[in-house]
Amino acid sequence: MRNLLDFDFDSAHIWHPYTSMTRSLPVFGVHSAKGCELELVDGRKLVDGTSSWWACVHGYAHPEILTAMQKQLHQLSHVMFGGITHEPAIELCKKLIAMTCEPLTKVFLCDSGSISVEVAIKMALQYWQGQSLQGKSWQDQSSQEQIAHQDLPLKQRILTVKKGYHGDTFAAMSVCDPEGGMHTMFGDAVTKQSFVPAPQTAFGEALQADDLTAMRDILSINHHEIAAVIVEPIMQGAGGMRFYSADYLVGLRALCDEYNVLLILDEIATGFGRTGKLFAYEHANITPDILCLGKALTGGYISLAATLCTDNVAQGISQSPAGVFMHGPTFMGNPLACAAACASVDLINRNEWQAQVAAIEQQMRLELKDAINLPSVKDVRVLGAVGVLEMHEPVNTAELQQQFVDLGVWVRPFANLIYIMPPYVISPAQLSQLTRAMKLVATSIKASSACAEPKLISHG
């Protein structure tokens, strides 16, 4: 048996996501990982049902990604991106422009998914700062025109839907669910944005007549102050694992066009095949003005995200008072991360994921459908490589986590959800182990006549 980790030090000094330093939750020490398995320090192996928060779609220790990173590590592990460029960044951006929808031709490489959303929001705000009375840049306007421009209503508010999640940084928090999410935790410190009810029409169904009514109403009244609408297309992730109709996105795109508002799509969780399409917006055959990517971009091997925008957005930003886009993190375009992303995207571009995700979806539908008969289960839903058991009540994460580990799987419940988003390379036997464990754990939960809602939503 390997030497155990210093769990006491970890508990006393190291913060884990969404935990207390005075009432710490138990953690499990991981020694290594390969394929779809995590090996604990005590030698136990767990089938990973979460892809390490939805990122490791190719599994762990993939030889092609490791080789690309090792080569890049010895050549150029990091260099500032200000005034400098390099081959991994150029090649990655070429690949991203080629694989996303045609209007998206400009790429900003950033540190993480949350920062990708920050960048998208800043792009939208700065774009509208650059719109002038006569289409001239700020610098080319006369002083009188600049004064007149300053008196115009400024589109500096973001509109979004409830039950959304877009990240943990401040601008991202401002567009998370305002009732059950982190938006409420920081009060007036977070910018107040505009919200409408979450989409109600389920995926695969024709849009309910009134599902876009609130969105249309607020845009018709306040479009002069709304810079952009941001949504997670098709699947609302950490806000509840909700799958909604593609028709909603079709209608939303039309409303944004009608009222001259930018559309930001947050595909950090859904991008690169998770919902059965390469990008979730393809279900609706629409294109965004700004697109956020992350998580599976590098296959989960190192942190990197990207924000893509259209030529129109880029030109508008260039016409703003600053004349440049005002963002530039230290690790922007990190060569090592870009090399990992290039290898990950190359694997995606082989299109093996399509058959893999289709097989995962079919197997999960078959093996999870009878879970609806369990007293504790409110709903069962599957889309692409996402399988969800929604409970009637919030679950005890620590208690259920231990049950899953005892069953040889890594599943991380949150709120009232038991879900899996496994790596695409998972075997049928491993997937069956996950679905069996989900049903066994759900069976152990005592049903209640009360359907309490969780006070706060986090993704575990």
Short mmCIF file of C-alpha atoms in Angstrom, two decimals:
data_model
loop_
_atom_site.label_atom_id
_atom_site.label_comp_id
_atom_site.label_asym_id
_atom_site.label_seq_id
_atom_site.Cartn_x
_atom_site.Cartn_y
_atom_site.Cartn_z
CA MET A 1 0.00 0.00 0.00
CA ARG A 2 1.31 3.44 -0.91
CA ASN A 3 2.00 6.02 1.77
CA LEU A 4 -1.23 7.84 2.48
CA LEU A 5 -1.48 11.55 1.88
CA ASP A 6 -1.34 14.06 4.71
CA PHE A 7 -5.11 14.42 4.94
CA ASP A 8 -4.86 16.30 8.25
CA PHE A 9 -2.80 19.06 6.63
CA ASP A 10 -5.19 19.14 3.69
CA SER A 11 -8.19 19.52 5.98
CA ALA A 12 -6.54 22.21 8.10
CA HIS A 13 -4.98 24.36 5.38
CA ILE A 14 -6.26 23.69 1.86
CA TRP A 15 -9.54 25.00 0.53
CA HIS A 16 -11.45 22.75 -1.86
CA PRO A 17 -14.26 24.01 -4.12
CA TYR A 18 -17.41 25.05 -2.26
CA THR A 19 -16.24 23.87 1.15
CA SER A 20 -15.78 25.24 4.66
CA MET A 21 -12.40 25.42 6.40
CA THR A 22 -14.09 24.79 9.75
CA ARG A 23 -16.48 22.03 8.67
CA SER A 24 -14.50 20.32 5.93
CA LEU A 25 -16.02 17.57 3.82
CA PRO A 26 -14.08 14.33 3.38
CA VAL A 27 -11.75 14.14 0.39
CA PHE A 28 -10.32 11.13 -1.41
CA GLY A 29 -6.64 11.02 -2.33
CA VAL A 30 -5.94 10.26 -5.99
CA HIS A 31 -2.55 8.80 -6.93
CA SER A 32 -2.94 8.45 -10.69
CA ALA A 33 -5.45 8.20 -13.52
CA LYS A 34 -5.59 6.38 -16.83
CA GLY A 35 -8.35 5.97 -19.36
CA CYS A 36 -11.60 6.36 -17.43
CA GLU A 37 -10.28 5.30 -14.03
CA LEU A 38 -8.97 7.19 -11.03
CA GLU A 39 -6.59 5.25 -8.78
CA LEU A 40 -6.76 6.22 -5.12
CA VAL A 41 -3.73 6.29 -2.85
CA ASP A 42 -4.98 3.13 -1.14
CA GLY A 43 -5.02 1.28 -4.47
CA ARG A 44 -8.76 1.33 -5.14
CA LYS A 45 -9.84 2.23 -8.66
CA LEU A 46 -12.91 4.31 -9.47
CA VAL A 47 -14.68 4.67 -12.81
CA ASP A 48 -14.89 8.41 -13.42
CA GLY A 49 -18.44 9.54 -14.13
CA THR A 50 -17.77 13.28 -14.20
CA SER A 51 -14.81 13.71 -16.60
CA SER A 52 -13.31 15.84 -13.82
CA TRP A 53 -16.05 18.43 -14.03
CA TRP A 54 -16.88 17.69 -17.66
CA ALA A 55 -13.43 18.35 -19.12
CA CYS A 56 -11.57 15.04 -19.62
CA VAL A 57 -13.56 13.83 -22.62
CA HIS A 58 -10.64 11.77 -24.01
CA GLY A 59 -9.92 10.09 -20.68
CA TYR A 60 -6.73 10.36 -18.65
CA ALA A 61 -3.14 9.85 -19.83
CA HIS A 62 -4.07 9.94 -23.51
CA PRO A 63 -0.77 9.31 -25.33
CA GLU A 64 -1.29 11.90 -28.07
CA ILE A 65 -2.06 14.74 -25.67
CA LEU A 66 0.78 13.73 -23.35
CA THR A 67 3.24 13.60 -26.26
CA ALA A 68 2.17 17.03 -27.51
CA MET A 69 2.57 18.53 -24.04
CA GLN A 70 5.94 16.87 -23.40
CA LYS A 71 7.30 18.17 -26.70
CA GLN A 72 6.03 21.68 -26.03
CA LEU A 73 7.28 21.65 -22.44
CA HIS A 74 10.86 21.20 -23.61
CA GLN A 75 10.55 23.77 -26.40
CA LEU A 76 8.55 26.66 -24.91
CA SER A 77 6.44 26.16 -21.80
CA HIS A 78 5.42 29.80 -21.36
CA VAL A 79 6.01 33.22 -22.82
CA MET A 80 4.08 36.44 -22.47
CA PHE A 81 1.53 37.01 -25.25
CA GLY A 82 1.95 40.79 -25.30
CA GLY A 83 3.98 41.66 -28.41
CA ILE A 84 4.80 37.96 -28.96
CA THR A 85 3.11 35.09 -30.75
CA HIS A 86 3.94 31.40 -31.25
CA GLU A 87 2.97 28.39 -33.33
CA PRO A 88 0.72 26.58 -30.81
CA ALA A 89 -1.51 29.65 -30.43
CA ILE A 90 -1.70 30.26 -34.18
CA GLU A 91 -2.47 26.61 -34.94
CA LEU A 92 -5.10 26.38 -32.21
CA CYS A 93 -6.90 29.52 -33.36
CA LYS A 94 -6.89 28.25 -36.95
CA LYS A 95 -8.53 25.03 -35.75
CA LEU A 96 -11.13 26.86 -33.64
CA ILE A 97 -12.11 29.21 -36.47
CA ALA A 98 -12.39 26.26 -38.86
CA MET A 99 -14.59 24.14 -36.58
CA THR A 100 -16.97 26.82 -35.28
CA CYS A 101 -19.65 28.65 -37.27
CA GLU A 102 -18.50 30.87 -40.12
CA PRO A 103 -19.07 34.36 -38.63
CA LEU A 104 -16.71 33.68 -35.71
CA THR A 105 -13.29 34.75 -36.94
CA LYS A 106 -11.61 36.43 -33.96
CA VAL A 107 -10.21 34.48 -30.99
CA PHE A 108 -9.18 35.57 -27.49
CA LEU A 109 -7.28 32.87 -25.57
CA CYS A 110 -7.77 33.07 -21.81
CA ASP A 111 -7.16 31.21 -18.58
CA SER A 112 -10.41 29.46 -17.69
CA GLY A 113 -14.09 29.17 -18.47
CA SER A 114 -15.06 31.85 -15.97
CA ILE A 115 -12.58 34.25 -17.55
CA SER A 116 -13.95 33.37 -20.98
CA VAL A 117 -17.32 34.67 -19.79
CA GLU A 118 -15.68 37.76 -18.27
CA VAL A 119 -14.05 38.42 -21.64
CA ALA A 120 -17.33 37.90 -23.50
CA ILE A 121 -19.16 40.37 -21.27
CA LYS A 122 -16.36 42.93 -21.60
CA MET A 123 -16.45 42.47 -25.38
CA ALA A 124 -20.17 43.18 -25.46
CA LEU A 125 -19.90 46.25 -23.24
CA GLN A 126 -16.94 47.67 -25.11
CA TYR A 127 -18.59 46.98 -28.47
CA TRP A 128 -21.49 49.28 -27.59
CA GLN A 129 -19.11 51.91 -26.27
CA GLY A 130 -17.74 52.00 -29.79
CA GLN A 131 -21.05 52.64 -31.54
CA SER A 132 -21.31 56.28 -32.64
CA LEU A 133 -23.88 58.54 -34.24
CA GLN A 134 -22.25 58.41 -37.66
CA GLY A 135 -20.41 55.10 -37.55
CA LYS A 136 -17.02 56.76 -36.99
CA SER A 137 -14.53 55.70 -34.38
CA TRP A 138 -14.34 57.68 -31.13
CA GLN A 139 -10.96 59.06 -32.14
CA ASP A 140 -12.29 60.31 -35.50
CA GLN A 141 -15.26 62.18 -34.02
CA SER A 142 -15.21 65.87 -33.34
CA SER A 143 -15.41 67.03 -29.74
CA GLN A 144 -19.06 68.00 -30.33
CA GLU A 145 -19.84 64.51 -31.64
CA GLN A 146 -18.10 62.93 -28.66
CA ILE A 147 -20.20 65.01 -26.26
CA ALA A 148 -23.39 64.04 -28.13
CA HIS A 149 -22.34 60.39 -28.07
CA GLN A 150 -21.80 60.52 -24.30
CA ASP A 151 -25.40 61.68 -23.85
CA LEU A 152 -26.83 58.62 -25.64
CA PRO A 153 -28.36 55.82 -23.55
CA LEU A 154 -25.52 53.31 -23.09
CA LYS A 155 -26.18 49.62 -23.62
CA GLN A 156 -24.27 48.31 -20.60
CA ARG A 157 -26.60 45.71 -19.06
CA ILE A 158 -26.59 41.96 -19.69
CA LEU A 159 -29.83 39.99 -20.01
CA THR A 160 -30.01 36.30 -19.21
CA VAL A 161 -32.29 33.53 -17.96
CA LYS A 162 -32.76 32.16 -14.48
CA LYS A 163 -31.29 28.81 -13.44
CA GLY A 164 -28.11 29.59 -15.39
CA TYR A 165 -24.50 29.19 -14.33
CA HIS A 166 -21.55 30.92 -16.01
CA GLY A 167 -18.67 30.83 -13.53
CA ASP A 168 -17.34 32.05 -10.20
CA THR A 169 -15.68 35.38 -11.06
CA PHE A 170 -17.56 38.62 -10.57
CA ALA A 171 -18.97 39.37 -14.02
CA ALA A 172 -19.74 35.68 -14.48
CA MET A 173 -21.50 35.55 -11.10
CA SER A 174 -23.64 38.52 -12.12
CA VAL A 175 -25.33 36.39 -14.79
CA CYS A 176 -25.71 33.25 -12.65
CA ASP A 177 -29.12 32.37 -11.25
CA PRO A 178 -30.16 35.30 -9.00
CA GLU A 179 -32.30 33.23 -6.63
CA GLY A 180 -30.53 29.93 -6.02
CA GLY A 181 -27.03 30.78 -7.21
CA MET A 182 -24.07 32.77 -6.00
CA HIS A 183 -25.53 36.05 -7.28
CA THR A 184 -27.31 36.53 -3.96
CA MET A 185 -24.25 35.79 -1.82
CA PHE A 186 -22.42 39.01 -2.63
CA GLY A 187 -25.28 41.51 -2.65
CA ASP A 188 -24.57 44.88 -4.18
CA ALA A 189 -20.96 43.98 -4.91
CA VAL A 190 -22.14 42.07 -7.99
CA THR A 191 -23.40 44.08 -10.96
CA LYS A 192 -27.17 43.93 -11.19
CA GLN A 193 -28.22 42.34 -14.47
CA SER A 194 -31.61 41.55 -15.99
CA PHE A 195 -33.23 38.13 -15.73
CA VAL A 196 -36.22 36.36 -17.26
CA PRO A 197 -37.61 32.91 -16.40
CA ALA A 198 -35.63 29.91 -17.58
CA PRO A 199 -36.78 28.11 -20.74
CA GLN A 200 -39.63 25.71 -19.92
CA THR A 201 -40.00 23.75 -23.15
CA ALA A 202 -38.13 20.45 -22.94
CA PHE A 203 -35.54 19.43 -25.50
CA GLY A 204 -37.09 17.82 -28.55
CA GLU A 205 -40.46 19.53 -28.09
CA ALA A 206 -42.03 22.36 -30.06
CA LEU A 207 -41.69 25.68 -28.28
CA GLN A 208 -44.49 26.55 -25.87
CA ALA A 209 -46.34 29.63 -27.04
CA ASP A 210 -45.35 31.79 -24.08
CA ASP A 211 -41.81 30.53 -23.45
CA LEU A 212 -40.17 33.58 -25.01
CA THR A 213 -42.78 36.12 -23.92
CA ALA A 214 -40.80 37.49 -20.98
CA MET A 215 -37.66 37.73 -23.11
CA ARG A 216 -39.53 39.62 -25.82
CA ASP A 217 -41.20 41.93 -23.30
CA ILE A 218 -37.99 43.02 -21.61
CA LEU A 219 -36.16 43.46 -24.91
CA SER A 220 -38.99 45.53 -26.38
CA ILE A 221 -38.92 47.88 -23.39
CA ASN A 222 -35.24 47.95 -22.41
CA HIS A 223 -33.30 47.05 -25.55
CA HIS A 224 -31.71 50.51 -25.51
CA GLU A 225 -29.79 49.58 -22.34
CA ILE A 226 -29.15 45.86 -22.98
CA ALA A 227 -25.78 45.08 -24.53
CA ALA A 228 -26.16 41.32 -24.87
CA VAL A 229 -28.09 38.22 -23.94
CA ILE A 230 -26.04 35.33 -22.55
CA VAL A 231 -27.31 31.74 -22.24
CA GLU A 232 -26.01 28.20 -22.05
CA PRO A 233 -27.39 26.68 -25.26
CA ILE A 234 -29.63 23.59 -24.97
CA MET A 235 -28.31 22.52 -21.54
CA GLN A 236 -28.29 24.59 -18.38
CA GLY A 237 -25.48 22.87 -16.50
CA ALA A 238 -24.67 23.59 -12.87
CA GLY A 239 -27.95 25.48 -12.52
CA GLY A 240 -29.89 22.23 -12.72
CA MET A 241 -28.85 20.04 -15.68
CA ARG A 242 -31.92 21.20 -17.62
CA PHE A 243 -32.30 20.37 -21.32
CA TYR A 244 -34.47 22.83 -23.26
CA SER A 245 -35.91 23.18 -26.75
CA ALA A 246 -33.73 24.19 -29.69
CA ASP A 247 -36.68 26.31 -30.84
CA TYR A 248 -36.02 28.59 -27.87
CA LEU A 249 -32.60 29.40 -29.28
CA VAL A 250 -34.07 30.01 -32.73
CA GLY A 251 -36.52 32.50 -31.26
CA LEU A 252 -33.86 34.09 -29.07
CA ARG A 253 -31.55 34.68 -32.02
CA ALA A 254 -34.42 36.34 -33.90
CA LEU A 255 -35.22 38.59 -30.93
CA CYS A 256 -31.59 39.66 -30.56
CA ASP A 257 -31.53 40.57 -34.25
CA GLU A 258 -34.84 42.41 -34.02
CA TYR A 259 -33.79 44.52 -31.04
CA ASN A 260 -30.12 44.99 -31.97
CA VAL A 261 -28.67 43.06 -29.05
CA LEU A 262 -25.62 40.78 -29.13
CA LEU A 263 -26.03 37.06 -28.41
CA ILE A 264 -23.40 35.34 -26.26
CA LEU A 265 -23.47 31.55 -26.09
CA ASP A 266 -21.67 29.88 -23.19
CA GLU A 267 -20.56 26.49 -24.54
CA ILE A 268 -17.99 25.85 -21.84
CA ALA A 269 -19.84 22.73 -20.68
CA THR A 270 -21.61 21.77 -23.91
CA GLY A 271 -18.89 22.39 -26.49
CA PHE A 272 -16.93 19.67 -28.27
CA GLY A 273 -19.68 17.08 -28.54
CA ARG A 274 -21.22 16.73 -25.08
CA THR A 275 -24.87 17.12 -26.23
CA GLY A 276 -24.48 15.01 -29.38
CA LYS A 277 -23.57 17.93 -31.64
CA LEU A 278 -20.08 19.38 -31.93
CA PHE A 279 -21.50 22.59 -30.45
CA ALA A 280 -24.92 22.80 -28.85
CA TYR A 281 -25.97 25.76 -31.01
CA GLU A 282 -25.97 23.36 -33.97
CA HIS A 283 -29.17 21.80 -32.60
CA ALA A 284 -30.86 25.12 -33.46
CA ASN A 285 -28.82 25.95 -36.57
CA ILE A 286 -28.03 29.43 -35.27
CA THR A 287 -24.85 31.44 -34.86
CA PRO A 288 -23.83 33.61 -31.88
CA ASP A 289 -22.05 36.95 -31.95
CA ILE A 290 -19.74 35.78 -29.16
CA LEU A 291 -18.91 32.20 -28.14
CA CYS A 292 -17.30 30.93 -24.92
CA LEU A 293 -15.34 27.67 -24.93
CA GLY A 294 -13.38 25.85 -22.22
CA LYS A 295 -13.28 22.59 -20.23
CA ALA A 296 -12.92 19.98 -23.02
CA LEU A 297 -10.87 22.42 -25.12
CA THR A 298 -7.66 20.88 -23.75
CA GLY A 299 -9.25 17.55 -22.91
CA GLY A 300 -8.96 18.57 -19.27
CA TYR A 301 -5.17 18.33 -19.22
CA ILE A 302 -4.47 21.97 -18.41
CA SER A 303 -6.54 25.11 -17.97
CA LEU A 304 -7.34 27.07 -21.14
CA ALA A 305 -10.42 28.72 -22.58
CA ALA A 306 -11.30 30.78 -25.60
CA THR A 307 -13.75 33.53 -26.48
CA LEU A 308 -14.59 33.89 -30.16
CA CYS A 309 -16.41 36.79 -31.78
CA THR A 310 -17.47 38.07 -35.18
CA ASP A 311 -15.68 40.66 -37.31
CA ASN A 312 -18.50 43.06 -36.50
CA VAL A 313 -17.91 42.78 -32.75
CA ALA A 314 -14.16 43.15 -33.17
CA GLN A 315 -14.58 46.25 -35.32
CA GLY A 316 -16.97 47.78 -32.80
CA ILE A 317 -14.46 47.23 -30.00
CA SER A 318 -11.78 48.92 -32.10
CA GLN A 319 -14.06 51.96 -32.43
CA SER A 320 -14.49 52.27 -28.67
CA PRO A 321 -12.79 55.10 -26.74
CA ALA A 322 -9.86 52.84 -25.80
CA GLY A 323 -9.36 51.73 -29.41
CA VAL A 324 -8.24 48.30 -28.18
CA PHE A 325 -9.81 45.43 -26.26
CA MET A 326 -9.03 46.03 -22.60
CA HIS A 327 -8.02 42.60 -21.34
CA GLY A 328 -4.73 40.70 -21.23
CA PRO A 329 -4.01 38.08 -18.55
CA THR A 330 -0.50 36.91 -17.70
CA PHE A 331 -1.03 33.37 -18.97
CA MET A 332 -2.99 34.35 -22.08
CA GLY A 333 -2.18 32.01 -24.97
CA ASN A 334 0.10 29.82 -22.84
CA PRO A 335 2.05 27.63 -25.33
CA LEU A 336 1.83 24.46 -23.24
CA ALA A 337 -1.94 24.80 -22.89
CA CYS A 338 -2.31 25.62 -26.59
CA ALA A 339 -0.33 22.51 -27.52
CA ALA A 340 -2.61 20.38 -25.35
CA ALA A 341 -5.66 22.01 -26.91
CA CYS A 342 -4.36 21.41 -30.44
CA ALA A 343 -3.97 17.71 -29.66
CA SER A 344 -7.41 17.56 -28.03
CA VAL A 345 -9.08 19.33 -30.95
CA ASP A 346 -7.30 17.01 -33.41
CA LEU A 347 -8.85 14.05 -31.58
CA ILE A 348 -12.27 15.71 -31.76
CA ASN A 349 -11.83 16.42 -35.47
CA ARG A 350 -11.43 12.71 -36.18
CA ASN A 351 -15.16 12.53 -35.42
CA GLU A 352 -14.92 9.34 -33.38
CA TRP A 353 -16.74 11.22 -30.62
CA GLN A 354 -19.97 11.16 -32.64
CA ALA A 355 -20.36 7.38 -32.46
CA GLN A 356 -19.05 7.34 -28.89
CA VAL A 357 -21.54 9.92 -27.63
CA ALA A 358 -24.42 8.32 -29.53
CA ALA A 359 -23.61 4.95 -27.95
CA ILE A 360 -23.34 6.50 -24.48
CA GLU A 361 -26.70 8.22 -24.93
CA GLN A 362 -28.41 5.04 -26.12
CA GLN A 363 -27.00 2.96 -23.26
CA MET A 364 -27.88 5.53 -20.60
CA ARG A 365 -31.45 5.83 -21.90
CA LEU A 366 -31.82 2.06 -21.70
CA GLU A 367 -30.21 1.59 -18.31
CA LEU A 368 -31.59 4.64 -16.49
CA LYS A 369 -35.19 4.62 -17.69
CA ASP A 370 -36.48 2.39 -14.89
CA ALA A 371 -35.06 4.75 -12.25
CA ILE A 372 -38.20 6.86 -12.66
CA ASN A 373 -40.00 4.16 -10.66
CA LEU A 374 -37.89 4.86 -7.56
CA PRO A 375 -39.75 6.84 -4.86
CA SER A 376 -36.89 9.33 -4.47
CA VAL A 377 -36.61 10.11 -8.20
CA LYS A 378 -38.57 13.00 -9.68
CA ASP A 379 -37.25 12.88 -13.25
CA VAL A 380 -34.84 10.97 -15.48
CA ARG A 381 -33.30 12.72 -18.46
CA VAL A 382 -30.55 11.93 -20.94
CA LEU A 383 -29.02 14.01 -23.72
CA GLY A 384 -25.82 13.10 -25.51
CA ALA A 385 -23.26 12.07 -22.91
CA VAL A 386 -25.23 13.53 -19.99
CA GLY A 387 -27.41 11.38 -17.74
CA VAL A 388 -29.43 12.88 -14.89
CA LEU A 389 -31.53 11.58 -12.01
CA GLU A 390 -33.39 14.47 -10.42
CA MET A 391 -34.40 13.78 -6.83
CA HIS A 392 -37.43 15.18 -5.05
CA GLU A 393 -35.17 16.70 -2.40
CA PRO A 394 -31.60 17.98 -2.10
CA VAL A 395 -29.10 15.21 -1.43
CA ASN A 396 -26.37 14.87 1.17
CA THR A 397 -23.31 15.19 -1.05
CA ALA A 398 -20.77 13.78 1.42
CA GLU A 399 -22.94 10.80 2.33
CA LEU A 400 -23.73 9.90 -1.26
CA GLN A 401 -20.14 10.49 -2.32
CA GLN A 402 -18.99 7.80 0.09
CA GLN A 403 -21.61 5.38 -1.21
CA PHE A 404 -20.42 5.90 -4.77
CA VAL A 405 -16.78 5.35 -3.82
CA ASP A 406 -17.76 2.14 -2.03
CA LEU A 407 -19.38 1.06 -5.31
CA GLY A 408 -16.18 1.75 -7.24
CA VAL A 409 -17.25 4.87 -9.11
CA TRP A 410 -16.67 8.61 -8.93
CA VAL A 411 -19.98 10.46 -9.12
CA ARG A 412 -20.35 13.90 -7.56
CA PRO A 413 -24.00 14.73 -6.71
CA PHE A 414 -25.08 18.30 -6.06
CA ALA A 415 -28.30 20.06 -5.10
CA ASN A 416 -31.04 17.51 -5.86
CA LEU A 417 -29.19 15.86 -8.74
CA ILE A 418 -27.31 12.63 -9.30
CA TYR A 419 -25.75 12.91 -12.74
CA ILE A 420 -22.94 11.58 -14.90
CA MET A 421 -21.01 13.17 -17.77
CA PRO A 422 -18.42 10.46 -18.48
CA PRO A 423 -15.43 10.58 -20.82
CA TYR A 424 -16.37 9.73 -24.39
CA VAL A 425 -13.93 6.79 -24.36
CA ILE A 426 -15.76 4.97 -21.57
CA SER A 427 -16.47 1.28 -22.19
CA PRO A 428 -20.00 -0.18 -22.08
CA ALA A 429 -19.06 -2.17 -18.97
CA GLN A 430 -17.74 0.91 -17.18
CA LEU A 431 -20.84 2.89 -18.13
CA SER A 432 -23.06 0.11 -16.80
CA GLN A 433 -21.14 0.24 -13.53
CA LEU A 434 -21.96 3.95 -13.31
CA THR A 435 -25.65 3.60 -14.11
CA ARG A 436 -26.05 0.70 -11.66
CA ALA A 437 -24.41 2.78 -8.96
CA MET A 438 -26.67 5.74 -9.69
CA LYS A 439 -29.77 3.60 -9.23
CA LEU A 440 -28.45 1.86 -6.13
CA VAL A 441 -27.64 5.15 -4.45
CA ALA A 442 -30.96 6.67 -5.52
CA THR A 443 -32.69 3.64 -4.01
CA SER A 444 -31.00 4.34 -0.68
CA ILE A 445 -32.48 7.84 -0.50
CA LYS A 446 -35.64 8.01 1.57
CA ALA A 447 -38.49 9.70 -0.28
CA SER A 448 -40.34 12.57 1.39
CA SER A 449 -43.68 14.15 0.73
CA ALA A 450 -42.03 17.58 0.93
CA CYS A 451 -40.17 18.76 -2.14
CA ALA A 452 -37.72 21.22 -0.66
CA GLU A 453 -35.52 23.23 -2.99
CA PRO A 454 -31.81 23.71 -2.27
CA LYS A 455 -31.03 27.15 -0.89
CA LEU A 456 -27.92 27.57 -2.98
CA ILE A 457 -26.77 26.03 -6.23
CA SER A 458 -23.16 25.06 -6.76
CA HIS A 459 -21.69 22.29 -8.85
CA GLY A 460 -20.28 20.41 -5.92
#
